[in-house]
Tab-separated table of C-alpha atoms in Angstrom:
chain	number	residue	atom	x	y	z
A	185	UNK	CA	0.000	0.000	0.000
A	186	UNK	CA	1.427	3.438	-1.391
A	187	UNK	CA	1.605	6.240	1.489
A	188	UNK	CA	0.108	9.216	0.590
A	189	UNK	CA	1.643	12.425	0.033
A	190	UNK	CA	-1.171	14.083	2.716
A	191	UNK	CA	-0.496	11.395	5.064
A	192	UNK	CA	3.329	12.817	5.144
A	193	UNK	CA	2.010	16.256	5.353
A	194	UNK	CA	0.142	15.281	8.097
A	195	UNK	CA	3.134	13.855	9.803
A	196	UNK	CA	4.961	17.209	8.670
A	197	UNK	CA	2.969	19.564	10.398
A	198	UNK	CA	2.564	17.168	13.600
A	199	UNK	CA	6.440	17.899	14.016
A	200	UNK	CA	6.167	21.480	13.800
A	201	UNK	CA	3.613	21.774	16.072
A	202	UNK	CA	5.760	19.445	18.318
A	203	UNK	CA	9.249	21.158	17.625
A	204	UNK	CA	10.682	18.271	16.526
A	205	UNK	CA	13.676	18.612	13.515
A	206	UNK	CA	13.399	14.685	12.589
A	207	UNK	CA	11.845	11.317	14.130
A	208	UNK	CA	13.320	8.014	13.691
A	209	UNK	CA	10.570	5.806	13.520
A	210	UNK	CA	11.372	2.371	15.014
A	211	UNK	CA	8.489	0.176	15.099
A	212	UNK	CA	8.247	-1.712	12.464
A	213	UNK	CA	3.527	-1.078	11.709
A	214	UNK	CA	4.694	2.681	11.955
A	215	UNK	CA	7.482	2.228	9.300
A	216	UNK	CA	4.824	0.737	7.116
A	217	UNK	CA	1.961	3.800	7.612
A	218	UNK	CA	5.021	6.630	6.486
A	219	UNK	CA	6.491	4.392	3.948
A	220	UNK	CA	4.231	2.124	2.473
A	221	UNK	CA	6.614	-0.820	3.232
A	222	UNK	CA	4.903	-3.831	4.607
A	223	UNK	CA	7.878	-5.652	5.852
A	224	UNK	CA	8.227	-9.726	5.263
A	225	UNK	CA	9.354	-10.585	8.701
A	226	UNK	CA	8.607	-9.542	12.964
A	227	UNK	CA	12.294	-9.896	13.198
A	228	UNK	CA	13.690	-8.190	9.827
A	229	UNK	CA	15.654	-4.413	11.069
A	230	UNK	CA	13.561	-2.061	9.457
A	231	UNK	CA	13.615	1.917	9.806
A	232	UNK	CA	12.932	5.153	8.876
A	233	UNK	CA	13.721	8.804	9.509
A	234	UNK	CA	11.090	11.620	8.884
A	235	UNK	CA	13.217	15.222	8.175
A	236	UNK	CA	10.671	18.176	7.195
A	237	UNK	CA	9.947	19.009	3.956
A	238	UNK	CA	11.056	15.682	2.265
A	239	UNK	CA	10.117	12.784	1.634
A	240	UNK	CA	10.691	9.621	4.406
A	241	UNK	CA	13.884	7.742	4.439
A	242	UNK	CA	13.717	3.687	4.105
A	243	UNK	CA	16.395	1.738	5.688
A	244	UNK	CA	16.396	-1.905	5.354
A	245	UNK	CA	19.355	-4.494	5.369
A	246	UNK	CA	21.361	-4.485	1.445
A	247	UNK	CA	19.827	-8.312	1.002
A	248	UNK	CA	16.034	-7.060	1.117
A	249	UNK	CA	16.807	-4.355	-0.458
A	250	UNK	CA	17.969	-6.465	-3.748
A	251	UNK	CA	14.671	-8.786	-2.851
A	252	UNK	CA	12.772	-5.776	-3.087
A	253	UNK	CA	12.893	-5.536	-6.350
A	254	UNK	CA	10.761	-3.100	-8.687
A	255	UNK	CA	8.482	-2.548	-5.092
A	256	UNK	CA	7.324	0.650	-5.293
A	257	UNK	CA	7.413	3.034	-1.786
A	258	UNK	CA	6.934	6.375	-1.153
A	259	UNK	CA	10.595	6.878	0.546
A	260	UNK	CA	13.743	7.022	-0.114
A	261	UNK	CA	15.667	4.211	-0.086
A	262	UNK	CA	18.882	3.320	2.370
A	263	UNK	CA	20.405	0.249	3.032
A	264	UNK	CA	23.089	-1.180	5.571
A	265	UNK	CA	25.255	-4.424	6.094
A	266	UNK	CA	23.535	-6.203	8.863
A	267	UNK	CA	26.498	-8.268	10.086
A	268	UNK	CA	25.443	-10.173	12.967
A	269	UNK	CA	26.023	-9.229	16.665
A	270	UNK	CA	25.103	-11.047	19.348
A	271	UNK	CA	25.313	-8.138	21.787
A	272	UNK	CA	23.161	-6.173	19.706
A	273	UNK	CA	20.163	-8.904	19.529
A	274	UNK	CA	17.250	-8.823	19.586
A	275	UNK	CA	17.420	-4.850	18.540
A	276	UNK	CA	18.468	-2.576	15.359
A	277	UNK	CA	22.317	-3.779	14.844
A	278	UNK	CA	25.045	-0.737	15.053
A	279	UNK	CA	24.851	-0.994	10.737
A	280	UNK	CA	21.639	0.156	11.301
A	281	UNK	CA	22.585	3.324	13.536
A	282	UNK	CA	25.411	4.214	11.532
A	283	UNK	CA	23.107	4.515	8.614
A	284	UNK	CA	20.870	6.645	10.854
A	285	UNK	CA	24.015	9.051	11.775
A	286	UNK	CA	24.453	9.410	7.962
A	287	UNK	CA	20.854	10.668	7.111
A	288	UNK	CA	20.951	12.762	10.175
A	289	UNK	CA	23.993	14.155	9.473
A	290	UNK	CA	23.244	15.179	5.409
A	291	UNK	CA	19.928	16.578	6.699
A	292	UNK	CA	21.733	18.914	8.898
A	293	UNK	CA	19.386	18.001	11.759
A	294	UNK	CA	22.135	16.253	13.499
A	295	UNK	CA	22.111	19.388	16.611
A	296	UNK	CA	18.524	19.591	16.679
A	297	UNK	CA	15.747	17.903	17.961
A	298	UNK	CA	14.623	14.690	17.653
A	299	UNK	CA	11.686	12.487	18.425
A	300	UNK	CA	11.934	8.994	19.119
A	301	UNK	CA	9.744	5.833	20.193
A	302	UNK	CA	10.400	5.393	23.473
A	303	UNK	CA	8.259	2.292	23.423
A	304	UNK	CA	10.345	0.617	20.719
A	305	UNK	CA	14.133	1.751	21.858
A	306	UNK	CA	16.181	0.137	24.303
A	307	UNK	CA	18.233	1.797	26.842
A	308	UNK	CA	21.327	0.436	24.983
A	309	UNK	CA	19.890	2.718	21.386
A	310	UNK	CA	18.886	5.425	23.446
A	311	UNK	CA	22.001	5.935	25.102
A	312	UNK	CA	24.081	5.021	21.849
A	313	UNK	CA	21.949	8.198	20.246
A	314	UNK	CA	22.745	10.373	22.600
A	315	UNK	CA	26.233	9.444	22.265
A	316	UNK	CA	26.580	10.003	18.726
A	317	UNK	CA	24.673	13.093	18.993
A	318	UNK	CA	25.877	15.331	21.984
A	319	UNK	CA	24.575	18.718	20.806
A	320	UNK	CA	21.055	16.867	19.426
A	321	UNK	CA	17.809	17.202	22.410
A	322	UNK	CA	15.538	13.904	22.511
A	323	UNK	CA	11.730	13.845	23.109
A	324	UNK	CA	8.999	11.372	23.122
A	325	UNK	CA	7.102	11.301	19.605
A	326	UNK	CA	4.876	8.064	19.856
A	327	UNK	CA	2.095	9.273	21.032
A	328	UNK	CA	1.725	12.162	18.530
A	329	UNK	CA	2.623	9.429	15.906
A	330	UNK	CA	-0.366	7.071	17.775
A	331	UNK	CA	-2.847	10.103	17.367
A	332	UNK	CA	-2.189	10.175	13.658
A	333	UNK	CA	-2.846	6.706	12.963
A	334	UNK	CA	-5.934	6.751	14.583
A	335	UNK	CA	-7.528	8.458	11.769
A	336	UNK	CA	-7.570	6.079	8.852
A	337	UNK	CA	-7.518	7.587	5.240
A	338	UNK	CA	-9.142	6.351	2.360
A	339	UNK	CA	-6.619	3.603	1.415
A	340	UNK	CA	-6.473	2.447	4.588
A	341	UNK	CA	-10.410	2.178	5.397
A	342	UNK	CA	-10.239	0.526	1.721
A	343	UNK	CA	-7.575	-2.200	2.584
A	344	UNK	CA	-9.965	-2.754	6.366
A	345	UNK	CA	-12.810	-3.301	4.445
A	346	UNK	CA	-11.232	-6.045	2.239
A	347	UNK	CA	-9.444	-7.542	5.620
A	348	UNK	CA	-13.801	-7.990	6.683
A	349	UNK	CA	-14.367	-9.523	3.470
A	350	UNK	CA	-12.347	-11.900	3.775
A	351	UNK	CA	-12.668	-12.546	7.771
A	352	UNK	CA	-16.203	-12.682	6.789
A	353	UNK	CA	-15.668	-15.845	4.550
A	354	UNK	CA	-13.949	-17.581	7.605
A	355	UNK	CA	-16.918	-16.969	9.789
A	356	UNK	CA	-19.285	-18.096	7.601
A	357	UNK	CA	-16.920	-21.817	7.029
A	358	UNK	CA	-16.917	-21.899	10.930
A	359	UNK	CA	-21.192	-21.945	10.853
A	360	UNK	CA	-20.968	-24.836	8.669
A	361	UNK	CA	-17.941	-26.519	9.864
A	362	UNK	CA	-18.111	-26.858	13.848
A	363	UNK	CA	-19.930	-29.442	14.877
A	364	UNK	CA	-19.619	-31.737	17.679
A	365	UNK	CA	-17.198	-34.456	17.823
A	366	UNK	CA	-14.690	-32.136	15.923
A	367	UNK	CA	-11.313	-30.716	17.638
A	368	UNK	CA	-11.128	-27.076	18.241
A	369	UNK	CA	-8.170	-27.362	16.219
A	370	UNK	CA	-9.602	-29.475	13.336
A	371	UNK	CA	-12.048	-26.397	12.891
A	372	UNK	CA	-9.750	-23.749	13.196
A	373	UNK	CA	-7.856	-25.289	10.495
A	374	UNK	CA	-10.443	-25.314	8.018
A	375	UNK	CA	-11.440	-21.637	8.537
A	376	UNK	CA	-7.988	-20.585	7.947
A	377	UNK	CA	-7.326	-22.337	4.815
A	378	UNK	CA	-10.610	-20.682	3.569
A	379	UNK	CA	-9.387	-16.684	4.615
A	380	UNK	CA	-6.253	-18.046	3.213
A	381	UNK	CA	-7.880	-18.655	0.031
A	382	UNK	CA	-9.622	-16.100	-0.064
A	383	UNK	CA	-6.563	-13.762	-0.047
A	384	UNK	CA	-5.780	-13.714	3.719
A	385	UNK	CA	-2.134	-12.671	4.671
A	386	UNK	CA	-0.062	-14.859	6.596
A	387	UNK	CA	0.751	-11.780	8.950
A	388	UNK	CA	-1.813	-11.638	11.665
A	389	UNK	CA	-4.215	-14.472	10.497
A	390	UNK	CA	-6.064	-16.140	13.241
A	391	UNK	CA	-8.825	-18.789	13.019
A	392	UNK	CA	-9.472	-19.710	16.875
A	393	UNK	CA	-12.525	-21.752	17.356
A	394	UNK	CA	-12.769	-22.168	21.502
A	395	UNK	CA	-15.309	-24.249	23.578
A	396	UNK	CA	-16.046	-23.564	26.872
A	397	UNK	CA	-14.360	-21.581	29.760
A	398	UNK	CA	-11.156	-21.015	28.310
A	399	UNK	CA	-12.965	-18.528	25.053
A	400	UNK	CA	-12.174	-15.652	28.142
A	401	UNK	CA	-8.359	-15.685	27.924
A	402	UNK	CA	-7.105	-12.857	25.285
A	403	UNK	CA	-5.746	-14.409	22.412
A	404	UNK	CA	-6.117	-18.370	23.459
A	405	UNK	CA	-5.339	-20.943	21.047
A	406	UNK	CA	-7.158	-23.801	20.068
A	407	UNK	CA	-6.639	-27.619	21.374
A	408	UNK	CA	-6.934	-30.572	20.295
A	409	UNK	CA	-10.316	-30.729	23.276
A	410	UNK	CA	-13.502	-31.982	21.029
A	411	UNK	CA	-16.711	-29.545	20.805
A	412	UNK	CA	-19.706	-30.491	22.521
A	413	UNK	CA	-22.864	-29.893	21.946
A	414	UNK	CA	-23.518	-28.655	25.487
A	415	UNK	CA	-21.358	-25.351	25.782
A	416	UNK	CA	-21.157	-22.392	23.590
A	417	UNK	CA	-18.331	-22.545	21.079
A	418	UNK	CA	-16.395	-18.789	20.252
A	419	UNK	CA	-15.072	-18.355	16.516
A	420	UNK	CA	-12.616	-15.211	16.724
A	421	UNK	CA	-10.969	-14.492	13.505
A	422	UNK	CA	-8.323	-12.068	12.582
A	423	UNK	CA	-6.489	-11.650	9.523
A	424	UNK	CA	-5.078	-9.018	7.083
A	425	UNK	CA	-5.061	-7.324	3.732
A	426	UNK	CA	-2.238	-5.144	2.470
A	427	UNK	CA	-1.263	-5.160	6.229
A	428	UNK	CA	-4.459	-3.892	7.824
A	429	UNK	CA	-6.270	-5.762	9.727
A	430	UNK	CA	-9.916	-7.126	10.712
A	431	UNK	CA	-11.420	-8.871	13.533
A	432	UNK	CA	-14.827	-10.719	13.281
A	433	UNK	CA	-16.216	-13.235	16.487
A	434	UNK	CA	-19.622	-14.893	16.649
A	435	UNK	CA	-20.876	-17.356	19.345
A	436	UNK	CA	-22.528	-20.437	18.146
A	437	UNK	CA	-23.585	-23.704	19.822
A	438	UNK	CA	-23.051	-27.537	18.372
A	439	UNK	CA	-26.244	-28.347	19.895
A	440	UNK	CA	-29.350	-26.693	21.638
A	441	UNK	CA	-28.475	-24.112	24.074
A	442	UNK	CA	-29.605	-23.457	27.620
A	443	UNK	CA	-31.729	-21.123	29.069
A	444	UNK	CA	-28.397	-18.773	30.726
A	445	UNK	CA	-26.731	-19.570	27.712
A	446	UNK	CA	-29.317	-17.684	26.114
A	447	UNK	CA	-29.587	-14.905	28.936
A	448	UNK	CA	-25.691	-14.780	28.442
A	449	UNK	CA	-25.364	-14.143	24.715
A	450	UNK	CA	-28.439	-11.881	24.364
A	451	UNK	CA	-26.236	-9.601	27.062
A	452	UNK	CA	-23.352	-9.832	24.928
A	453	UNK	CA	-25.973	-8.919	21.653
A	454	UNK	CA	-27.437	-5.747	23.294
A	455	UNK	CA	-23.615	-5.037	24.608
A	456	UNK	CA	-22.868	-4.805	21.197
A	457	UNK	CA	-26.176	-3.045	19.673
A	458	UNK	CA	-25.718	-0.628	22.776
A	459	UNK	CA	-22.232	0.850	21.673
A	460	UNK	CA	-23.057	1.074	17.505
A	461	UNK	CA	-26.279	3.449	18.530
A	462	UNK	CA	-23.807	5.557	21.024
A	463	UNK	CA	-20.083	5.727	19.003
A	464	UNK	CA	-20.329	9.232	17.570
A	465	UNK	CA	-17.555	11.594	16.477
A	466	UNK	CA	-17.095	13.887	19.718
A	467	UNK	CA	-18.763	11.540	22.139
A	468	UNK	CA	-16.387	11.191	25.142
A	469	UNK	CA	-15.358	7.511	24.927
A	470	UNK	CA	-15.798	6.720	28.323
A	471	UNK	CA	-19.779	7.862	28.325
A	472	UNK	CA	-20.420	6.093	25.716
A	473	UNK	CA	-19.252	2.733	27.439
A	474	UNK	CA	-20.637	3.784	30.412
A	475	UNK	CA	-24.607	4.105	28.461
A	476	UNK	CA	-23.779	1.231	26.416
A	477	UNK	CA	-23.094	-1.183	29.114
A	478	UNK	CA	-26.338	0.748	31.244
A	479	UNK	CA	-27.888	0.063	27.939
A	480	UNK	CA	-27.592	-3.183	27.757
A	481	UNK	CA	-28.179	-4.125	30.750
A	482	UNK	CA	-31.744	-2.478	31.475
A	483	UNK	CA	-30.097	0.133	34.074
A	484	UNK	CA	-28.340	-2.548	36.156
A	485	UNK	CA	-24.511	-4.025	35.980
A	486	UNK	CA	-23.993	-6.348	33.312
A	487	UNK	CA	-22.229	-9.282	35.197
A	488	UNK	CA	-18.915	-10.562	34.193
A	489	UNK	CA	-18.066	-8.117	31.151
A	490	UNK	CA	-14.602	-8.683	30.203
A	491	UNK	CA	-12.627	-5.322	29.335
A	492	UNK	CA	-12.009	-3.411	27.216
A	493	UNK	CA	-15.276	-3.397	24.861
A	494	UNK	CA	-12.946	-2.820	21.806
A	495	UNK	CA	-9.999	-0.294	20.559
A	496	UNK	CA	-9.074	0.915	17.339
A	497	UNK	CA	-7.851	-1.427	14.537
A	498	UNK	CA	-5.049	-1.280	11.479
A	499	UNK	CA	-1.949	-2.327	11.162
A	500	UNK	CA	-1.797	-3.641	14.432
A	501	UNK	CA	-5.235	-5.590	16.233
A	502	UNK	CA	-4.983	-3.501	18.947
A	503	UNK	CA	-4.441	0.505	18.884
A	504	UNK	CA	-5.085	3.205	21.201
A	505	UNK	CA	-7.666	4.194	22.233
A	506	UNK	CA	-9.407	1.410	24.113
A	507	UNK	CA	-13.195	1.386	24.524
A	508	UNK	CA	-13.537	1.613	28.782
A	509	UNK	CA	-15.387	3.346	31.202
A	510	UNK	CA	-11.740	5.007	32.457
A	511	UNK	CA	-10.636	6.631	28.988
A	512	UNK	CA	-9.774	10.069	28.599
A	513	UNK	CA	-10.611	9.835	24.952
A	514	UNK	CA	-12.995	10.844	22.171
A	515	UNK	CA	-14.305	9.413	19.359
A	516	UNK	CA	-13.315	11.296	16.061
A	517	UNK	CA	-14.564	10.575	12.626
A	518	UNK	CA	-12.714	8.423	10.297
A	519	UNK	CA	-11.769	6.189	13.548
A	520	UNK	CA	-12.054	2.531	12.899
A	521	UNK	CA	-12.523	-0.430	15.822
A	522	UNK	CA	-12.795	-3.501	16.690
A	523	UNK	CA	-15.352	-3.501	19.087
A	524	UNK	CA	-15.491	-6.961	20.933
A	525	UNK	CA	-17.892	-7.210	23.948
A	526	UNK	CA	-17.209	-10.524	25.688
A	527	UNK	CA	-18.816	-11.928	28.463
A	528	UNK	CA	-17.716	-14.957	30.744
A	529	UNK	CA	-20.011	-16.877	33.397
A	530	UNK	CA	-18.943	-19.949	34.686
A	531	UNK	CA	-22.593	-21.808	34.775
A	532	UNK	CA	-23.059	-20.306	31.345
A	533	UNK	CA	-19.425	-20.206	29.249
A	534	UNK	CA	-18.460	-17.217	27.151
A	535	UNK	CA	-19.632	-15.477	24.529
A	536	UNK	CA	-18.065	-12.826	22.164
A	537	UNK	CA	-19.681	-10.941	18.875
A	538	UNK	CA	-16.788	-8.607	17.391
A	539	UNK	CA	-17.351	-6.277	14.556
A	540	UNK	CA	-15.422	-3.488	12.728
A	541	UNK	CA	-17.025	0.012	13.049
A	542	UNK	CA	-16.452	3.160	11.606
A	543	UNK	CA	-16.850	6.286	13.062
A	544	UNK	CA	-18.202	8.815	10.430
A	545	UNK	CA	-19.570	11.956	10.149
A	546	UNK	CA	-23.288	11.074	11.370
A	547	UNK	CA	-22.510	7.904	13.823
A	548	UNK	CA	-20.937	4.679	12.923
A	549	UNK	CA	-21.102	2.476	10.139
A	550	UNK	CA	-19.964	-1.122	10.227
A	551	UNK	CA	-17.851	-2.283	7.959
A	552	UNK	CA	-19.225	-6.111	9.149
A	553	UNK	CA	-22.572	-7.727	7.266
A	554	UNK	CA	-22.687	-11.392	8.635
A	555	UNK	CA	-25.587	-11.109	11.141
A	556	UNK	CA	-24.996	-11.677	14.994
A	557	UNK	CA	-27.888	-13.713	15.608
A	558	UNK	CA	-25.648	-17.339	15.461
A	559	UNK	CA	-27.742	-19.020	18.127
């Protein structure tokens, strides 16, 4: 996905109102949003310094560079040696920072001042930097850089709204595929070879059909434990196109479910229905979880509701801000989330429906069709 030349003016006019001469931009999602480079590996040292007025420096190891080919990018191109070192590892290697001190240093920003990500540096960079650059000052940029990505442009809403497509085909394999009898894992398996089909990136794909109790931990994997057709079974998929991604969870049942399995997913339903009528650009995010869970549950506590209801979604599954009672922010438009109400009793299971929203101009549209109503 091409950046676009208003996304770098947007980035441009962040740093002057922040003072800042350059940022080096670390993590390797943020690299991708200023560059356009979706890079092939977690583990591959990728970079990129932002100097005003031009347009972003690349820098990637020589060997990608060549397997980059005729890869187009919005950026300018720099690549290093990346010798190993093992007291270097896991982080950027010191080929890496010496192609940083070059850029710096032709920019003539080399004495001025310079915004990093904290959250992606280690003490060992951060006090190499300030080594190699006596005269320069430091400051924080990430969360400036956060509050820019939380407005998606076109492109990037475009790219979301294929990632539902296609998390929308694995759903709809999971209603005709788990059945009792079956491994968690068996179904899981088939649901990702059908995203994968379907165009699904290997980055961030995740087919995780989950029976019972353990649906509540974050992220839990599937097992080789059969579904039965006495608890209520949680499909959560994930997975990406052109590096953004989508998340998409229904609860279904292998047989006929209970009377507080009912109870329990009609909560997580109106949980869901509650915060679509109340996400609207300038609504304080915290009152609108605080209606939407008052909402749905007639004026009184809805029991075991698992936070957060959801938090902005792109490159990475999880973005600030988070949808809690506690947040301090607002919803703008052109925000997109994930919003994932899930609720765990133990005489009942758990039950999650997640769908992409968008905040626009009027309210929110989602960007998810498959109905809710699985049970």
């Amino acid at each position: 996905m091409q950046s676009t030349s208003q996304r770098i003016e947007r980035i441009h006019r962040t740093m002057q109102r922040e003072g800042v001469d350059a940022i080096l931009v670390t993590r390797r999602t943020d690299v991708h949003y200023l560059t356009g480079y979706e890079s092939v590996s977690e583990s591959l040292p990728v970079g990129s310094v932002i100097v005003e007025g031009q347009l972003p420096y690349l820098i990637m190891p020589e060997l990608q560079r060549e397997a980059m080919g005729q890869d187009s990018t919005m950026a300018k191109l720099r690549s290093f040696a990346d010798a190993p070192s093992e007291h270097w590892y896991p982080n950027h290697g010191p080929g890496f920072w010496d192609c940083i001190d070059d850029i710096l240093r032709e920019a003539g920003v080399h004495r001025g001042m310079i915004g990093l990500q904290h959250d992606c540096l280690s003490i060992r960079e951060f006090e190499s930097l300030k080594s190699a650059f006596p005269d320069a000052g430091f400051k924080d940029f990430s969360r400036a850089l956060w509050r820019l990505r939380q407005i998606k442009d076109a492109a990037e809403i475009d790219a979301i709204r294929q990632a539902v497509k296609i998390a929308e085909i694995g759903v709809r394999t999971a209603l005709e595929t788990v059945k009792a009898g079956k491994t968690e894992a068996q179904c899981s398996v088939d649901i990702e070879a059908a995203m994968r089909g379907a165009g699904g990136e290997l980055r961030g794909i995740r087919a995780a059909v989950l029976a019972g109790g353990h649906a509540r931990f974050p992220f839990a994997q599937p097992t080789t434990a059969r579904v039965s057709n006495s608890e209520l079974v949680l499909v959560d998929v994930t997975v990406s196109h052109s590096g953004y991604l989508a998340e998409v969870a229904r609860t279904v049942h292998a047989g006929s479910p209970s009377t507080v399995q009912r109870k329990l997913f009609g909560s997580v339903l109106a949980t869901n229905d509650a915060l679509q009528s109340v996400m609207a650009p300038e609504t304080k995010i915290s009152e609108a979880a605080t209606q939407a869970l008052k909402i749905a549950g007639n004026g009184s506590p809805v029991r075991g509701v698992i936070q957060p209801l959801g938090s902005s979604i792109g490159l990475d599954i999880r973005e600030p801000p988070y949808i809690y009672q506690e947040s301090k922010s607002t919803f703008r438009e052109g925000m997109v989330f994930s919003v994932h109400p899930t609720i765990y009793e133990p005489e009942a299971g758990c039950a999650k429906i997640a769908d992409v929203l968008m905040i626009t101009g009027e309210g929110c549209e989602s960007l998810t069709t498959i109905s809710k109503e699985t049970l």
